């Protein structure tokens, strides 16, 4: 089992550019979560999916953020346009209905 | 007010010491409780679930007080390898359904 795979590991981009973060959950896991972690705010849940359907996106900060899960093995989190305050580590996590969470290694995003 | 509150620390203790972390949560409808561990620049990993009756896993003991909405983690005979950030986590649904809300974490530094 390869675990939850996120790409890229690091991303540095200029303000105003579009950023796309990618996640491949563990096969057979039917829940997928996107979290953001900063020193000031800790780990914040942005959005989560169940069977590829978005269930709760109340944590998405604003319209610049969007997330999709076109199939059970792939999800994206997009920021357009990016701003310096979006700099953070973005984690993807997945789980089975009755299982524990497994986090990916995260994407460290820096917007300059 | 944050939904899950922890003392950020840091807690600096010598090897062999016993250390306790506390956490409070505000949503009385919360049904599942966990402690996660996060090493520097790594993803969070499940340390242990927390049950109303209290539970122990080796040197680690977790307690839950639903009436006071209070969760604790006790680490006995601390090791250098216990140095990490400990995240108090509360789930909205029973078992592992629903989403997890993370506290900001308590940093532990165990010194020789």
PDB file of C-alpha atoms in Angstrom:
ATOM      1  CA  UNK A   1       0.000   0.000   0.000  1.00  0.00           C
ATOM      2  CA  UNK A   2       1.610   3.264  -1.166  1.00  0.00           C
ATOM      3  CA  UNK A   3      -0.343   5.452   1.234  1.00  0.00           C
ATOM      4  CA  UNK A   4      -1.874   8.799   0.330  1.00  0.00           C
ATOM      5  CA  UNK A   5       0.202  10.418  -2.390  1.00  0.00           C
ATOM      6  CA  UNK A   6       0.358  14.182  -2.784  1.00  0.00           C
ATOM      7  CA  UNK A   7       2.098  16.227  -5.413  1.00  0.00           C
ATOM      8  CA  UNK A   8       4.019  18.392  -5.655  1.00  0.00           C
ATOM      9  CA  UNK A   9       5.901  18.196  -2.339  1.00  0.00           C
ATOM     10  CA  UNK A  10       6.928  21.831  -2.624  1.00  0.00           C
ATOM     11  CA  UNK A  11       5.509  24.642  -4.725  1.00  0.00           C
ATOM     12  CA  UNK A  12       6.774  28.201  -4.973  1.00  0.00           C
ATOM     13  CA  UNK A  13       4.696  30.515  -7.095  1.00  0.00           C
ATOM     14  CA  UNK A  14       4.168  34.194  -7.684  1.00  0.00           C
ATOM     15  CA  UNK A  15       1.117  36.033  -6.419  1.00  0.00           C
ATOM     16  CA  UNK A  16      -1.683  35.922  -8.954  1.00  0.00           C
ATOM     17  CA  UNK A  17      -0.716  32.589 -10.452  1.00  0.00           C
ATOM     18  CA  UNK A  18      -2.924  29.508 -10.443  1.00  0.00           C
ATOM     19  CA  UNK A  19      -1.832  26.670  -8.199  1.00  0.00           C
ATOM     20  CA  UNK A  20      -3.073  23.075  -8.434  1.00  0.00           C
ATOM     21  CA  UNK A  21      -2.407  20.558  -5.694  1.00  0.00           C
ATOM     22  CA  UNK A  22      -3.004  16.860  -6.330  1.00  0.00           C
ATOM     23  CA  UNK A  23      -3.925  13.909  -4.174  1.00  0.00           C
ATOM     24  CA  UNK A  24      -4.257  10.186  -4.747  1.00  0.00           C
ATOM     25  CA  UNK A  25      -6.058   8.516  -1.845  1.00  0.00           C
ATOM     26  CA  UNK A  26      -5.519   4.970  -0.675  1.00  0.00           C
ATOM     27  CA  UNK A  27      -7.390   2.523  -2.864  1.00  0.00           C
ATOM     28  CA  UNK A  28     -10.700   1.530  -1.283  1.00  0.00           C
ATOM     29  CA  UNK A  29     -10.923   4.605   0.937  1.00  0.00           C
ATOM     30  CA  UNK A  30     -14.214   6.358   0.316  1.00  0.00           C
ATOM     31  CA  UNK A  31     -13.600   9.578   2.249  1.00  0.00           C
ATOM     32  CA  UNK A  32     -11.092  12.232   1.212  1.00  0.00           C
ATOM     33  CA  UNK A  33     -10.213  15.367   3.159  1.00  0.00           C
ATOM     34  CA  UNK A  34      -8.215  18.498   2.349  1.00  0.00           C
ATOM     35  CA  UNK A  35      -6.596  20.316   5.301  1.00  0.00           C
ATOM     36  CA  UNK A  36      -4.412  23.419   5.500  1.00  0.00           C
ATOM     37  CA  UNK A  37      -1.855  23.965   8.268  1.00  0.00           C
ATOM     38  CA  UNK A  38      -0.265  27.244   9.330  1.00  0.00           C
ATOM     39  CA  UNK A  39       1.534  28.293  12.488  1.00  0.00           C
ATOM     40  CA  UNK A  40      -1.177  30.801  13.326  1.00  0.00           C
ATOM     41  CA  UNK A  41      -4.286  28.713  12.661  1.00  0.00           C
ATOM     42  CA  UNK A  42      -3.129  25.117  13.007  1.00  0.00           C
ATOM     43  CA  UNK A  43      -4.821  22.401  10.946  1.00  0.00           C
ATOM     44  CA  UNK A  44      -8.014  23.580   9.300  1.00  0.00           C
ATOM     45  CA  UNK A  45     -10.399  21.365   7.356  1.00  0.00           C
ATOM     46  CA  UNK A  46     -11.103  22.915   3.971  1.00  0.00           C
ATOM     47  CA  UNK A  47     -13.403  20.368   2.330  1.00  0.00           C
ATOM     48  CA  UNK A  48     -14.197  16.678   2.364  1.00  0.00           C
ATOM     49  CA  UNK A  49     -15.660  14.185  -0.094  1.00  0.00           C
ATOM     50  CA  UNK A  50     -17.539  10.936   0.365  1.00  0.00           C
ATOM     51  CA  UNK A  51     -17.641   8.621  -2.666  1.00  0.00           C
ATOM     52  CA  UNK A  52     -16.320  11.506  -4.814  1.00  0.00           C
ATOM     53  CA  UNK A  53     -19.147  13.845  -3.753  1.00  0.00           C
ATOM     54  CA  UNK A  54     -18.317  17.030  -1.805  1.00  0.00           C
ATOM     55  CA  UNK A  55     -20.033  16.809   1.570  1.00  0.00           C
ATOM     56  CA  UNK A  56     -18.842  19.871   3.454  1.00  0.00           C
ATOM     57  CA  UNK A  57     -16.938  22.778   1.912  1.00  0.00           C
ATOM     58  CA  UNK A  58     -17.635  25.262   4.705  1.00  0.00           C
ATOM     59  CA  UNK A  59     -13.926  25.526   5.448  1.00  0.00           C
ATOM     60  CA  UNK A  60     -12.962  26.711   1.978  1.00  0.00           C
ATOM     61  CA  UNK A  61     -11.722  30.238   2.646  1.00  0.00           C
ATOM     62  CA  UNK A  62     -13.122  31.996  -0.392  1.00  0.00           C
ATOM     63  CA  UNK A  63     -14.049  31.671  -4.032  1.00  0.00           C
ATOM     64  CA  UNK A  64     -10.425  31.558  -5.062  1.00  0.00           C
ATOM     65  CA  UNK A  65     -10.314  28.007  -3.717  1.00  0.00           C
ATOM     66  CA  UNK A  66     -11.960  25.078  -5.475  1.00  0.00           C
ATOM     67  CA  UNK A  67     -11.678  21.307  -5.116  1.00  0.00           C
ATOM     68  CA  UNK A  68     -12.718  18.438  -7.326  1.00  0.00           C
ATOM     69  CA  UNK A  69     -12.747  14.682  -7.130  1.00  0.00           C
ATOM     70  CA  UNK A  70     -13.468  13.380 -10.638  1.00  0.00           C
ATOM     71  CA  UNK A  71     -12.968   9.753  -9.611  1.00  0.00           C
ATOM     72  CA  UNK A  72     -12.167   7.608  -6.596  1.00  0.00           C
ATOM     73  CA  UNK A  73      -8.426   7.768  -7.139  1.00  0.00           C
ATOM     74  CA  UNK A  74      -7.783  11.448  -7.702  1.00  0.00           C
ATOM     75  CA  UNK A  75      -8.569  14.860  -6.224  1.00  0.00           C
ATOM     76  CA  UNK A  76      -7.335  18.373  -6.870  1.00  0.00           C
ATOM     77  CA  UNK A  77      -7.315  21.575  -4.850  1.00  0.00           C
ATOM     78  CA  UNK A  78      -6.947  24.684  -6.959  1.00  0.00           C
ATOM     79  CA  UNK A  79      -6.184  28.250  -5.904  1.00  0.00           C
ATOM     80  CA  UNK A  80      -6.752  30.941  -8.515  1.00  0.00           C
ATOM     81  CA  UNK A  81      -5.431  33.580  -8.158  1.00  0.00           C
ATOM     82  CA  UNK A  82      -2.980  32.745  -5.386  1.00  0.00           C
ATOM     83  CA  UNK A  83      -2.036  35.248  -2.662  1.00  0.00           C
ATOM     84  CA  UNK A  84       0.852  35.329  -0.150  1.00  0.00           C
ATOM     85  CA  UNK A  85      -1.561  34.533   2.706  1.00  0.00           C
ATOM     86  CA  UNK A  86      -2.292  31.196   1.051  1.00  0.00           C
ATOM     87  CA  UNK A  87       1.228  30.061   1.966  1.00  0.00           C
ATOM     88  CA  UNK A  88       0.821  26.953   4.125  1.00  0.00           C
ATOM     89  CA  UNK A  89       1.205  23.193   4.148  1.00  0.00           C
ATOM     90  CA  UNK A  90      -1.764  21.522   2.480  1.00  0.00           C
ATOM     91  CA  UNK A  91      -2.536  17.969   3.575  1.00  0.00           C
ATOM     92  CA  UNK A  92      -4.784  15.436   1.943  1.00  0.00           C
ATOM     93  CA  UNK A  93      -6.138  12.541   4.034  1.00  0.00           C
ATOM     94  CA  UNK A  94      -8.300   9.542   3.250  1.00  0.00           C
ATOM     95  CA  UNK A  95     -10.078   6.804   5.171  1.00  0.00           C
ATOM     96  CA  UNK A  96     -12.551   3.989   4.863  1.00  0.00           C
ATOM     97  CA  UNK A  97     -15.925   4.499   6.501  1.00  0.00           C
ATOM     98  CA  UNK A  98     -14.948   2.668   9.670  1.00  0.00           C
ATOM     99  CA  UNK A  99     -11.219   3.246   9.514  1.00  0.00           C
ATOM    100  CA  UNK A 100      -8.691   5.759  10.741  1.00  0.00           C
ATOM    101  CA  UNK A 101      -7.367   8.709   8.804  1.00  0.00           C
ATOM    102  CA  UNK A 102      -4.167   8.415   6.776  1.00  0.00           C
ATOM    103  CA  UNK A 103      -2.515  11.675   5.812  1.00  0.00           C
ATOM    104  CA  UNK A 104      -0.322  12.323   2.826  1.00  0.00           C
ATOM    105  CA  UNK A 105       3.075  13.959   3.259  1.00  0.00           C
ATOM    106  CA  UNK A 106       1.649  17.354   2.375  1.00  0.00           C
ATOM    107  CA  UNK A 107       2.407  20.072  -0.157  1.00  0.00           C
ATOM    108  CA  UNK A 108       4.361  23.045   1.157  1.00  0.00           C
ATOM    109  CA  UNK A 109       3.080  26.068  -0.768  1.00  0.00           C
ATOM    110  CA  UNK A 110       4.888  29.395  -0.802  1.00  0.00           C
ATOM    111  CA  UNK A 111       3.313  32.319  -2.635  1.00  0.00           C
ATOM    112  CA  UNK A 112       5.683  35.247  -3.127  1.00  0.00           C
TER     113      UNK A 112
ATOM    114  CA  UNK B   1     -13.199  30.689  20.528  1.00  0.00           C
ATOM    115  CA  UNK B   2     -11.646  27.628  18.884  1.00  0.00           C
ATOM    116  CA  UNK B   3     -13.649  24.412  18.929  1.00  0.00           C
ATOM    117  CA  UNK B   4     -10.684  22.465  20.321  1.00  0.00           C
ATOM    118  CA  UNK B   5      -8.287  24.255  22.659  1.00  0.00           C
ATOM    119  CA  UNK B   6      -4.859  23.154  23.812  1.00  0.00           C
ATOM    120  CA  UNK B   7      -1.983  24.763  25.655  1.00  0.00           C
ATOM    121  CA  UNK B   8       0.628  25.162  22.886  1.00  0.00           C
ATOM    122  CA  UNK B   9       3.548  24.746  25.301  1.00  0.00           C
ATOM    123  CA  UNK B  10       6.342  24.038  24.724  1.00  0.00           C
ATOM    124  CA  UNK B  11       6.711  21.503  27.479  1.00  0.00           C
ATOM    125  CA  UNK B  12      10.392  20.893  28.161  1.00  0.00           C
ATOM    126  CA  UNK B  13      10.956  17.799  30.299  1.00  0.00           C
ATOM    127  CA  UNK B  14      13.899  15.529  31.133  1.00  0.00           C
ATOM    128  CA  UNK B  15      14.009  11.919  29.995  1.00  0.00           C
ATOM    129  CA  UNK B  16      12.043   9.673  32.320  1.00  0.00           C
ATOM    130  CA  UNK B  17       9.632  12.382  33.403  1.00  0.00           C
ATOM    131  CA  UNK B  18       5.869  12.054  33.389  1.00  0.00           C
ATOM    132  CA  UNK B  19       4.061  14.740  31.431  1.00  0.00           C
ATOM    133  CA  UNK B  20       0.360  15.458  30.970  1.00  0.00           C
ATOM    134  CA  UNK B  21      -1.421  17.385  28.246  1.00  0.00           C
ATOM    135  CA  UNK B  22      -4.952  18.711  28.480  1.00  0.00           C
ATOM    136  CA  UNK B  23      -7.496  19.713  25.907  1.00  0.00           C
ATOM    137  CA  UNK B  24     -11.022  21.123  25.997  1.00  0.00           C
ATOM    138  CA  UNK B  25     -13.668  21.033  23.296  1.00  0.00           C
ATOM    139  CA  UNK B  26     -16.721  23.224  22.911  1.00  0.00           C
ATOM    140  CA  UNK B  27     -19.149  21.131  20.860  1.00  0.00           C
ATOM    141  CA  UNK B  28     -21.076  18.871  23.234  1.00  0.00           C
ATOM    142  CA  UNK B  29     -22.312  16.841  20.248  1.00  0.00           C
ATOM    143  CA  UNK B  30     -18.793  15.569  19.570  1.00  0.00           C
ATOM    144  CA  UNK B  31     -18.696  11.809  19.622  1.00  0.00           C
ATOM    145  CA  UNK B  32     -15.198  10.620  18.871  1.00  0.00           C
ATOM    146  CA  UNK B  33     -11.888  11.675  20.328  1.00  0.00           C
ATOM    147  CA  UNK B  34      -8.268  11.065  19.411  1.00  0.00           C
ATOM    148  CA  UNK B  35      -4.698  12.083  20.025  1.00  0.00           C
ATOM    149  CA  UNK B  36      -2.491  12.496  16.968  1.00  0.00           C
ATOM    150  CA  UNK B  37       1.236  12.993  16.914  1.00  0.00           C
ATOM    151  CA  UNK B  38       3.022  15.246  14.427  1.00  0.00           C
ATOM    152  CA  UNK B  39       6.778  15.313  14.010  1.00  0.00           C
ATOM    153  CA  UNK B  40       8.476  18.418  12.640  1.00  0.00           C
ATOM    154  CA  UNK B  41       7.695  18.918   8.948  1.00  0.00           C
ATOM    155  CA  UNK B  42       5.791  15.634   8.781  1.00  0.00           C
ATOM    156  CA  UNK B  43       2.140  14.653   8.515  1.00  0.00           C
ATOM    157  CA  UNK B  44      -0.043  13.939  11.584  1.00  0.00           C
ATOM    158  CA  UNK B  45      -0.329  10.288  12.598  1.00  0.00           C
ATOM    159  CA  UNK B  46      -2.851   8.645  14.884  1.00  0.00           C
ATOM    160  CA  UNK B  47      -1.412   8.019  18.340  1.00  0.00           C
ATOM    161  CA  UNK B  48      -4.515   6.651  20.041  1.00  0.00           C
ATOM    162  CA  UNK B  49      -8.261   6.885  20.276  1.00  0.00           C
ATOM    163  CA  UNK B  50      -9.796   8.141  23.522  1.00  0.00           C
ATOM    164  CA  UNK B  51     -12.665   6.310  25.192  1.00  0.00           C
ATOM    165  CA  UNK B  52     -14.935   7.384  28.029  1.00  0.00           C
ATOM    166  CA  UNK B  53     -13.606   4.622  30.248  1.00  0.00           C
ATOM    167  CA  UNK B  54     -10.042   5.760  29.679  1.00  0.00           C
ATOM    168  CA  UNK B  55      -7.505   3.711  27.804  1.00  0.00           C
ATOM    169  CA  UNK B  56      -3.843   2.892  27.941  1.00  0.00           C
ATOM    170  CA  UNK B  57      -1.277   1.980  25.318  1.00  0.00           C
ATOM    171  CA  UNK B  58       2.080   1.240  26.857  1.00  0.00           C
ATOM    172  CA  UNK B  59       3.415   4.440  28.384  1.00  0.00           C
ATOM    173  CA  UNK B  60       0.478   6.477  27.087  1.00  0.00           C
ATOM    174  CA  UNK B  61      -2.832   6.925  28.904  1.00  0.00           C
ATOM    175  CA  UNK B  62      -5.788   8.874  27.559  1.00  0.00           C
ATOM    176  CA  UNK B  63      -8.809  10.068  29.505  1.00  0.00           C
ATOM    177  CA  UNK B  64     -12.094  11.646  28.479  1.00  0.00           C
ATOM    178  CA  UNK B  65     -14.483  13.590  30.692  1.00  0.00           C
ATOM    179  CA  UNK B  66     -17.649  14.235  28.681  1.00  0.00           C
ATOM    180  CA  UNK B  67     -19.311  16.267  31.416  1.00  0.00           C
ATOM    181  CA  UNK B  68     -16.417  18.737  31.493  1.00  0.00           C
ATOM    182  CA  UNK B  69     -15.654  18.337  27.767  1.00  0.00           C
ATOM    183  CA  UNK B  70     -12.065  17.651  28.658  1.00  0.00           C
ATOM    184  CA  UNK B  71      -9.501  15.224  27.217  1.00  0.00           C
ATOM    185  CA  UNK B  72      -6.082  14.372  28.607  1.00  0.00           C
ATOM    186  CA  UNK B  73      -2.962  12.488  27.562  1.00  0.00           C
ATOM    187  CA  UNK B  74      -0.407  11.226  30.061  1.00  0.00           C
ATOM    188  CA  UNK B  75       3.034  10.086  28.963  1.00  0.00           C
ATOM    189  CA  UNK B  76       5.064   8.140  31.519  1.00  0.00           C
ATOM    190  CA  UNK B  77       8.824   7.566  31.442  1.00  0.00           C
ATOM    191  CA  UNK B  78       9.228   9.967  28.527  1.00  0.00           C
ATOM    192  CA  UNK B  79      11.828   9.190  25.855  1.00  0.00           C
ATOM    193  CA  UNK B  80      13.785  11.487  23.573  1.00  0.00           C
ATOM    194  CA  UNK B  81      11.763  10.025  20.707  1.00  0.00           C
ATOM    195  CA  UNK B  82       8.541  11.331  22.266  1.00  0.00           C
ATOM    196  CA  UNK B  83       9.565  14.860  21.255  1.00  0.00           C
ATOM    197  CA  UNK B  84       6.834  16.008  18.867  1.00  0.00           C
ATOM    198  CA  UNK B  85       3.634  18.017  18.708  1.00  0.00           C
ATOM    199  CA  UNK B  86       0.572  16.286  20.145  1.00  0.00           C
ATOM    200  CA  UNK B  87      -2.750  17.174  18.549  1.00  0.00           C
ATOM    201  CA  UNK B  88      -6.055  16.785  20.357  1.00  0.00           C
ATOM    202  CA  UNK B  89      -8.719  15.795  17.829  1.00  0.00           C
ATOM    203  CA  UNK B  90     -12.494  15.704  18.070  1.00  0.00           C
ATOM    204  CA  UNK B  91     -14.869  14.029  15.628  1.00  0.00           C
ATOM    205  CA  UNK B  92     -18.354  15.255  14.939  1.00  0.00           C
ATOM    206  CA  UNK B  93     -19.796  11.854  14.068  1.00  0.00           C
ATOM    207  CA  UNK B  94     -19.700   8.548  15.916  1.00  0.00           C
ATOM    208  CA  UNK B  95     -16.734   6.290  15.277  1.00  0.00           C
ATOM    209  CA  UNK B  96     -14.909   7.689  12.302  1.00  0.00           C
ATOM    210  CA  UNK B  97     -17.829   9.186  10.419  1.00  0.00           C
ATOM    211  CA  UNK B  98     -17.880  12.874   9.735  1.00  0.00           C
ATOM    212  CA  UNK B  99     -15.008  15.236   9.999  1.00  0.00           C
ATOM    213  CA  UNK B 100     -12.199  15.652  12.499  1.00  0.00           C
ATOM    214  CA  UNK B 101     -11.446  18.977  14.140  1.00  0.00           C
ATOM    215  CA  UNK B 102      -7.842  19.439  15.261  1.00  0.00           C
ATOM    216  CA  UNK B 103      -6.500  21.477  18.136  1.00  0.00           C
ATOM    217  CA  UNK B 104      -3.427  23.576  17.451  1.00  0.00           C
ATOM    218  CA  UNK B 105      -1.212  21.090  19.241  1.00  0.00           C
ATOM    219  CA  UNK B 106       1.033  20.957  22.287  1.00  0.00           C
ATOM    220  CA  UNK B 107       4.767  20.795  21.672  1.00  0.00           C
ATOM    221  CA  UNK B 108       6.817  18.405  23.784  1.00  0.00           C
ATOM    222  CA  UNK B 109      10.598  18.526  23.953  1.00  0.00           C
ATOM    223  CA  UNK B 110      12.236  15.729  25.914  1.00  0.00           C
ATOM    224  CA  UNK B 111      15.818  16.504  26.882  1.00  0.00           C
ATOM    225  CA  UNK B 112      18.604  14.114  27.919  1.00  0.00           C
TER     226      UNK B 112
END
